[in-house]
Each structure stands twice: as C-alpha cells, then as structure tokens.
Amino acid sequence: MQHTLKEVFSAQEIQERVKNLGKEISQIYKDEPLVLICVLKGAFLFFSDLVRAIDCPHEIDFVRLASYGSSDTSSHSIAFTKDIEINVEDKHVLIVEDIVDTGLTMEFLLKQLSVRKAKSVKIATLLSKKARREKAIPIDFVGFYIQDGFLVGYGLDYAEKYRYLPNICEVEL
Ligand code: 5GP
C-alpha cells in the first residue's frame, strides 16, 4: 500500500541545515577526542551527511535499540540489540539520533553511556518533536523542531518503507 506523503523539509533545506550543524559541532569539540554514535536505523543518512560536515577528527560507532511494551512510561522497556564497540573512556561522546519524541530512548542511552566514563555525552538530533515529550532530556544540537505528525524519509521509515527518500515528509495515516 502506498501512502499519501506531504513534504515537510526539502532535500536542499536538510542539506543546508546539516552543513550548519556540522560547523557548530566542529567549533565546540575542536581537537578534543570525540566519538560520534549513530542510532540505527533511522539516523543512518543524517549520520553519514553529518560526519562529512564535521571537520574535526573523530571516531564513529553504531547502536541499535529495541523498545518493548506500550509507550506508557511504566510498562515501556528499552534494550540494546547492538552495543558500541569503541571504548569511550575519556572521550567526548555525541549521540546522533533521527528524532526525539517522548525522550525515553535518549534517556535510556544517556544513562547507559554515562557509566562508561566518557568525558561528556551530548545529543544531536535531526528532529525534535515536542508534543509527546515525557522526559526533559538535554538536547544540544537540533536540526529542526516539529510539532506533531508521523514523519518519513531521509532515514525515517513507516514499516521499513520510505527510508531512501532525500526529503522528509508527513504520512497521512
Ligand atoms: P522516543 O523514545 O523519543 O519516543 O522515540 C524516538 C524514536 O521513535 C525515534 O528514534 C524513531 O525511531 C521513533 N519515532 C518517533 N516519532 C517518529 C516519526 O514521526 N517518524 C518515524 N519514522 N519514527 C518516529
């Protein structure tokens, strides 16, 4: 089944914003030891563009998370299905996420990484969706703020469809 998609951010808008985020991030970390962690699968395109827009040296790694149960805080649990492989001790860590919605996923990852003796742990997200936020987690770099709606494209999926799109669209469900 094909859905009706309405463009929210064009490919050009995204590319310009990601380039600027890269500049911002480069100015913060300069020559400090830095590891960028991509949250699979949704952040894969954002991550690949962002690392090329950052001109300070860094390492990269990947995590994949699975969430179980309902999105209700009390019955929701999150676990790694793929953990990082790099040792982050005494290095700055920048988590690269596609979209922060309730904040539960990022709260979990921040907790997990904070016990690994990183120098600092910050978050860069392409999209921040405020309407359903439950956890007031600090987000250091935001591509775009959005209100609500289900978005696909530029890495984001709906049942594994539409990740390949170069732009971001809202699905009419
Ligand atoms: P959170 O734990 O912040 O509620 O969940 C964040 C995750 O939910 C994102 O990494 C993403 O996988 C998924 N998500 C939240 N909103 C959307 C959306 O509008 N579109 C898509 N494709 N995924 C979303």
PDB file of C-alpha atoms and ligand atoms in Angstrom:
ATOM      1  CA  MET A   1       0.000   0.000   0.000  1.00  0.00           C
ATOM      2  CA  GLN A   2       1.269   3.463  -0.947  1.00  0.00           C
ATOM      3  CA  HIS A   3       0.565   6.360   1.439  1.00  0.00           C
ATOM      4  CA  THR A   4      -0.079   9.990   0.697  1.00  0.00           C
ATOM      5  CA  LEU A   5       3.079  11.940   1.618  1.00  0.00           C
ATOM      6  CA  LYS A   6       3.287  15.700   2.211  1.00  0.00           C
ATOM      7  CA  GLU A   7       6.768  17.278   2.103  1.00  0.00           C
ATOM      8  CA  VAL A   8       7.787  18.981   5.353  1.00  0.00           C
ATOM      9  CA  PHE A   9      11.530  19.612   4.687  1.00  0.00           C
ATOM     10  CA  SER A  10      13.062  19.546   1.197  1.00  0.00           C
ATOM     11  CA  ALA A  11      16.339  17.770   0.421  1.00  0.00           C
ATOM     12  CA  GLN A  12      18.028  21.167  -0.047  1.00  0.00           C
ATOM     13  CA  GLU A  13      16.775  22.521   3.314  1.00  0.00           C
ATOM     14  CA  ILE A  14      18.059  19.378   5.033  1.00  0.00           C
ATOM     15  CA  GLN A  15      21.493  19.537   3.370  1.00  0.00           C
ATOM     16  CA  GLU A  16      21.918  23.216   4.335  1.00  0.00           C
ATOM     17  CA  ARG A  17      20.850  22.619   7.942  1.00  0.00           C
ATOM     18  CA  VAL A  18      23.129  19.575   8.328  1.00  0.00           C
ATOM     19  CA  LYS A  19      26.125  21.554   6.982  1.00  0.00           C
ATOM     20  CA  ASN A  20      25.483  24.272   9.586  1.00  0.00           C
ATOM     21  CA  LEU A  21      25.095  21.708  12.373  1.00  0.00           C
ATOM     22  CA  GLY A  22      28.445  20.233  11.305  1.00  0.00           C
ATOM     23  CA  LYS A  23      30.090  23.668  11.608  1.00  0.00           C
ATOM     24  CA  GLU A  24      28.505  24.255  15.050  1.00  0.00           C
ATOM     25  CA  ILE A  25      29.679  20.852  16.300  1.00  0.00           C
ATOM     26  CA  SER A  26      33.224  21.332  14.906  1.00  0.00           C
ATOM     27  CA  GLN A  27      33.555  24.633  16.801  1.00  0.00           C
ATOM     28  CA  ILE A  28      32.550  23.002  20.106  1.00  0.00           C
ATOM     29  CA  TYR A  29      34.877  19.976  20.024  1.00  0.00           C
ATOM     30  CA  LYS A  30      37.860  21.315  18.007  1.00  0.00           C
ATOM     31  CA  ASP A  31      40.713  18.814  18.594  1.00  0.00           C
ATOM     32  CA  GLU A  32      39.228  17.069  21.671  1.00  0.00           C
ATOM     33  CA  PRO A  33      38.856  13.255  21.445  1.00  0.00           C
ATOM     34  CA  LEU A  34      35.379  12.671  20.027  1.00  0.00           C
ATOM     35  CA  VAL A  35      33.215   9.635  19.228  1.00  0.00           C
ATOM     36  CA  LEU A  36      30.019  10.021  17.178  1.00  0.00           C
ATOM     37  CA  ILE A  37      27.422   7.317  17.809  1.00  0.00           C
ATOM     38  CA  CYS A  38      24.741   6.667  15.196  1.00  0.00           C
ATOM     39  CA  VAL A  39      21.401   5.319  16.471  1.00  0.00           C
ATOM     40  CA  LEU A  40      20.333   2.764  13.842  1.00  0.00           C
ATOM     41  CA  LYS A  41      18.461   2.527  11.635  1.00  0.00           C
ATOM     42  CA  GLY A  42      16.712   5.896  11.397  1.00  0.00           C
ATOM     43  CA  ALA A  43      19.766   8.159  11.779  1.00  0.00           C
ATOM     44  CA  PHE A  44      21.887   6.485   9.084  1.00  0.00           C
ATOM     45  CA  LEU A  45      21.501   9.153   6.369  1.00  0.00           C
ATOM     46  CA  PHE A  46      21.695  12.084   8.804  1.00  0.00           C
ATOM     47  CA  PHE A  47      24.812  10.500  10.329  1.00  0.00           C
ATOM     48  CA  SER A  48      26.546   9.949   7.003  1.00  0.00           C
ATOM     49  CA  ASP A  49      25.967  13.575   5.958  1.00  0.00           C
ATOM     50  CA  LEU A  50      26.811  14.977   9.402  1.00  0.00           C
ATOM     51  CA  VAL A  51      30.199  13.206   9.754  1.00  0.00           C
ATOM     52  CA  ARG A  52      31.221  14.689   6.400  1.00  0.00           C
ATOM     53  CA  ALA A  53      30.184  18.169   7.576  1.00  0.00           C
ATOM     54  CA  ILE A  54      32.317  17.930  10.745  1.00  0.00           C
ATOM     55  CA  ASP A  55      35.895  18.957  10.118  1.00  0.00           C
ATOM     56  CA  CYS A  56      37.464  17.955  13.434  1.00  0.00           C
ATOM     57  CA  PRO A  57      38.885  14.440  13.914  1.00  0.00           C
ATOM     58  CA  HIS A  58      36.508  11.845  15.354  1.00  0.00           C
ATOM     59  CA  GLU A  59      35.749   8.153  15.579  1.00  0.00           C
ATOM     60  CA  ILE A  60      32.369   6.622  14.719  1.00  0.00           C
ATOM     61  CA  ASP A  61      30.295   3.786  16.141  1.00  0.00           C
ATOM     62  CA  PHE A  62      26.728   2.440  15.967  1.00  0.00           C
ATOM     63  CA  VAL A  63      23.993   1.311  18.362  1.00  0.00           C
ATOM     64  CA  ARG A  64      20.664  -0.307  17.714  1.00  0.00           C
ATOM     65  CA  LEU A  65      17.899  -0.231  20.312  1.00  0.00           C
ATOM     66  CA  ALA A  66      14.638  -2.110  20.624  1.00  0.00           C
ATOM     67  CA  SER A  67      11.676  -0.994  22.687  1.00  0.00           C
ATOM     68  CA  TYR A  68       9.146  -3.363  24.135  1.00  0.00           C
ATOM     69  CA  GLY A  69       5.656  -2.841  25.537  1.00  0.00           C
ATOM     70  CA  SER A  70       3.480   0.217  25.167  1.00  0.00           C
ATOM     71  CA  SER A  71       4.832   3.760  25.021  1.00  0.00           C
ATOM     72  CA  ASP A  72       3.474   4.266  28.534  1.00  0.00           C
ATOM     73  CA  THR A  73       6.451   5.013  30.849  1.00  0.00           C
ATOM     74  CA  SER A  74       5.625   2.397  33.466  1.00  0.00           C
ATOM     75  CA  SER A  75       5.422  -0.554  31.086  1.00  0.00           C
ATOM     76  CA  HIS A  76       7.984   0.545  28.478  1.00  0.00           C
ATOM     77  CA  SER A  77      11.411  -1.034  28.344  1.00  0.00           C
ATOM     78  CA  ILE A  78      14.350  -0.394  26.028  1.00  0.00           C
ATOM     79  CA  ALA A  79      17.357  -2.623  25.369  1.00  0.00           C
ATOM     80  CA  PHE A  80      20.427  -2.733  23.106  1.00  0.00           C
ATOM     81  CA  THR A  81      20.257  -5.105  20.172  1.00  0.00           C
ATOM     82  CA  LYS A  82      23.669  -3.761  19.153  1.00  0.00           C
ATOM     83  CA  ASP A  83      26.029  -2.014  21.554  1.00  0.00           C
ATOM     84  CA  ILE A  84      29.010   0.220  20.722  1.00  0.00           C
ATOM     85  CA  GLU A  85      32.380  -1.452  20.178  1.00  0.00           C
ATOM     86  CA  ILE A  86      34.676   1.532  20.820  1.00  0.00           C
ATOM     87  CA  ASN A  87      35.947   2.342  24.320  1.00  0.00           C
ATOM     88  CA  VAL A  88      34.616   5.843  25.091  1.00  0.00           C
ATOM     89  CA  GLU A  89      36.529   6.384  28.359  1.00  0.00           C
ATOM     90  CA  ASP A  90      37.991   9.926  28.486  1.00  0.00           C
ATOM     91  CA  LYS A  91      36.476  10.815  25.108  1.00  0.00           C
ATOM     92  CA  HIS A  92      33.587  13.145  24.301  1.00  0.00           C
ATOM     93  CA  VAL A  93      30.550  11.284  23.003  1.00  0.00           C
ATOM     94  CA  LEU A  94      27.981  12.756  20.618  1.00  0.00           C
ATOM     95  CA  ILE A  95      24.845  10.642  20.125  1.00  0.00           C
ATOM     96  CA  VAL A  96      23.325  11.168  16.669  1.00  0.00           C
ATOM     97  CA  GLU A  97      19.582  10.427  16.617  1.00  0.00           C
ATOM     98  CA  ASP A  98      16.907  10.816  13.934  1.00  0.00           C
ATOM     99  CA  ILE A  99      14.042  12.095  16.082  1.00  0.00           C
ATOM    100  CA  VAL A 100      13.426  12.664  19.784  1.00  0.00           C
ATOM    101  CA  ASP A 101       9.763  12.136  20.572  1.00  0.00           C
ATOM    102  CA  THR A 102       8.859  11.076  24.157  1.00  0.00           C
ATOM    103  CA  GLY A 103      12.569  11.193  25.115  1.00  0.00           C
ATOM    104  CA  LEU A 104      12.509   7.662  26.586  1.00  0.00           C
ATOM    105  CA  THR A 105      15.039   6.268  24.091  1.00  0.00           C
ATOM    106  CA  MET A 106      17.537   9.068  24.676  1.00  0.00           C
ATOM    107  CA  GLU A 107      17.066   8.886  28.448  1.00  0.00           C
ATOM    108  CA  PHE A 108      17.995   5.173  28.280  1.00  0.00           C
ATOM    109  CA  LEU A 109      21.045   5.759  26.081  1.00  0.00           C
ATOM    110  CA  LEU A 110      22.303   8.700  28.174  1.00  0.00           C
ATOM    111  CA  LYS A 111      22.108   6.527  31.316  1.00  0.00           C
ATOM    112  CA  GLN A 112      23.911   3.634  29.620  1.00  0.00           C
ATOM    113  CA  LEU A 113      26.723   5.809  28.286  1.00  0.00           C
ATOM    114  CA  SER A 114      27.188   7.889  31.430  1.00  0.00           C
ATOM    115  CA  VAL A 115      28.548   4.865  33.333  1.00  0.00           C
ATOM    116  CA  ARG A 116      31.280   4.329  30.720  1.00  0.00           C
ATOM    117  CA  LYS A 117      33.433   7.236  31.930  1.00  0.00           C
ATOM    118  CA  ALA A 118      33.095   9.407  28.833  1.00  0.00           C
ATOM    119  CA  LYS A 119      34.364  12.995  29.226  1.00  0.00           C
ATOM    120  CA  SER A 120      30.916  14.231  28.195  1.00  0.00           C
ATOM    121  CA  VAL A 121      27.805  12.871  26.489  1.00  0.00           C
ATOM    122  CA  LYS A 122      25.728  15.153  24.257  1.00  0.00           C
ATOM    123  CA  ILE A 123      22.861  14.618  21.813  1.00  0.00           C
ATOM    124  CA  ALA A 124      22.431  15.785  18.220  1.00  0.00           C
ATOM    125  CA  THR A 125      19.017  15.070  16.744  1.00  0.00           C
ATOM    126  CA  LEU A 126      17.784  15.838  13.264  1.00  0.00           C
ATOM    127  CA  LEU A 127      14.226  16.384  14.551  1.00  0.00           C
ATOM    128  CA  SER A 128      12.765  17.274  17.936  1.00  0.00           C
ATOM    129  CA  LYS A 129       9.064  16.557  18.369  1.00  0.00           C
ATOM    130  CA  LYS A 130       7.845  18.322  21.490  1.00  0.00           C
ATOM    131  CA  ALA A 131       4.144  17.394  21.639  1.00  0.00           C
ATOM    132  CA  ARG A 132       4.622  13.956  23.258  1.00  0.00           C
ATOM    133  CA  ARG A 133       7.791  14.669  25.312  1.00  0.00           C
ATOM    134  CA  GLU A 134       7.788  12.835  28.679  1.00  0.00           C
ATOM    135  CA  LYS A 135      11.443  13.169  29.659  1.00  0.00           C
ATOM    136  CA  ALA A 136      13.117  16.574  29.822  1.00  0.00           C
ATOM    137  CA  ILE A 137      16.421  15.359  28.400  1.00  0.00           C
ATOM    138  CA  PRO A 138      19.022  17.927  27.321  1.00  0.00           C
ATOM    139  CA  ILE A 139      19.379  18.107  23.533  1.00  0.00           C
ATOM    140  CA  ASP A 140      22.469  20.025  22.476  1.00  0.00           C
ATOM    141  CA  PHE A 141      22.069  20.183  18.694  1.00  0.00           C
ATOM    142  CA  VAL A 142      18.690  20.184  16.907  1.00  0.00           C
ATOM    143  CA  GLY A 143      18.185  20.173  13.131  1.00  0.00           C
ATOM    144  CA  PHE A 144      14.502  21.109  13.078  1.00  0.00           C
ATOM    145  CA  TYR A 145      11.696  21.462  15.650  1.00  0.00           C
ATOM    146  CA  ILE A 146       8.348  19.956  14.708  1.00  0.00           C
ATOM    147  CA  GLN A 147       5.001  19.875  16.441  1.00  0.00           C
ATOM    148  CA  ASP A 148       3.442  16.509  15.723  1.00  0.00           C
ATOM    149  CA  GLY A 149       2.623  14.138  12.881  1.00  0.00           C
ATOM    150  CA  PHE A 150       4.372  10.983  11.681  1.00  0.00           C
ATOM    151  CA  LEU A 151       7.410  11.720   9.502  1.00  0.00           C
ATOM    152  CA  VAL A 152       9.243   9.551   6.974  1.00  0.00           C
ATOM    153  CA  GLY A 153      12.171   9.909   4.582  1.00  0.00           C
ATOM    154  CA  TYR A 154      15.875  10.767   4.984  1.00  0.00           C
ATOM    155  CA  GLY A 155      16.320   7.599   7.071  1.00  0.00           C
ATOM    156  CA  LEU A 156      12.927   7.600   8.801  1.00  0.00           C
ATOM    157  CA  ASP A 157      10.544   4.760   7.985  1.00  0.00           C
ATOM    158  CA  TYR A 158       6.977   3.666   8.152  1.00  0.00           C
ATOM    159  CA  ALA A 159       7.096  -0.151   8.466  1.00  0.00           C
ATOM    160  CA  GLU A 160      10.555  -0.062   6.774  1.00  0.00           C
ATOM    161  CA  LYS A 161       9.298   1.962   3.810  1.00  0.00           C
ATOM    162  CA  TYR A 162      10.486   5.404   2.637  1.00  0.00           C
ATOM    163  CA  ARG A 163      13.934   5.491   4.356  1.00  0.00           C
ATOM    164  CA  TYR A 164      15.609   6.196   0.983  1.00  0.00           C
ATOM    165  CA  LEU A 165      13.741   9.462   0.294  1.00  0.00           C
ATOM    166  CA  PRO A 166      16.060  12.514   0.151  1.00  0.00           C
ATOM    167  CA  ASN A 167      13.398  14.751   1.762  1.00  0.00           C
ATOM    168  CA  ILE A 168      11.249  14.487   4.927  1.00  0.00           C
ATOM    169  CA  CYS A 169       7.509  14.029   4.543  1.00  0.00           C
ATOM    170  CA  GLU A 170       4.470  13.636   6.772  1.00  0.00           C
ATOM    171  CA  VAL A 171       2.459  10.461   6.223  1.00  0.00           C
ATOM    172  CA  GLU A 172      -1.266  10.889   6.010  1.00  0.00           C
ATOM    173  CA  LEU A 173      -2.344   7.880   8.109  1.00  0.00           C
TER     174      LEU A 173
HETATM  175  P1  5GP B   1      11.204   8.305  21.796  1.00  0.00           P
HETATM  176  O1  5GP B   1      11.821   7.298  22.729  1.00  0.00           O
HETATM  177  O2  5GP B   1      11.857   9.650  21.866  1.00  0.00           O
HETATM  178  O3  5GP B   1       9.708   8.378  21.968  1.00  0.00           O
HETATM  179  O4  5GP B   1      11.348   7.653  20.393  1.00  0.00           O
HETATM  180  C1  5GP B   1      12.185   8.036  19.429  1.00  0.00           C
HETATM  181  C2  5GP B   1      12.088   7.027  18.297  1.00  0.00           C
HETATM  182  O5  5GP B   1      10.723   6.839  17.892  1.00  0.00           O
HETATM  183  C3  5GP B   1      12.815   7.563  17.095  1.00  0.00           C
HETATM  184  O6  5GP B   1      14.168   7.183  17.099  1.00  0.00           O
HETATM  185  C4  5GP B   1      12.034   6.942  15.965  1.00  0.00           C
HETATM  186  O7  5GP B   1      12.547   5.661  15.698  1.00  0.00           O
HETATM  187  C5  5GP B   1      10.616   6.797  16.503  1.00  0.00           C
HETATM  188  N1  5GP B   1       9.767   7.923  16.053  1.00  0.00           N
HETATM  189  C6  5GP B   1       9.207   8.896  16.780  1.00  0.00           C
HETATM  190  N2  5GP B   1       8.493   9.751  16.021  1.00  0.00           N
HETATM  191  C7  5GP B   1       8.631   9.301  14.745  1.00  0.00           C
HETATM  192  C8  5GP B   1       8.145   9.773  13.476  1.00  0.00           C
HETATM  193  O8  5GP B   1       7.455  10.787  13.324  1.00  0.00           O
HETATM  194  N3  5GP B   1       8.509   9.038  12.381  1.00  0.00           N
HETATM  195  C9  5GP B   1       9.274   7.915  12.465  1.00  0.00           C
HETATM  196  N4  5GP B   1       9.564   7.283  11.328  1.00  0.00           N
HETATM  197  N5  5GP B   1       9.762   7.454  13.635  1.00  0.00           N
HETATM  198  C10 5GP B   1       9.437   8.141  14.765  1.00  0.00           C
END
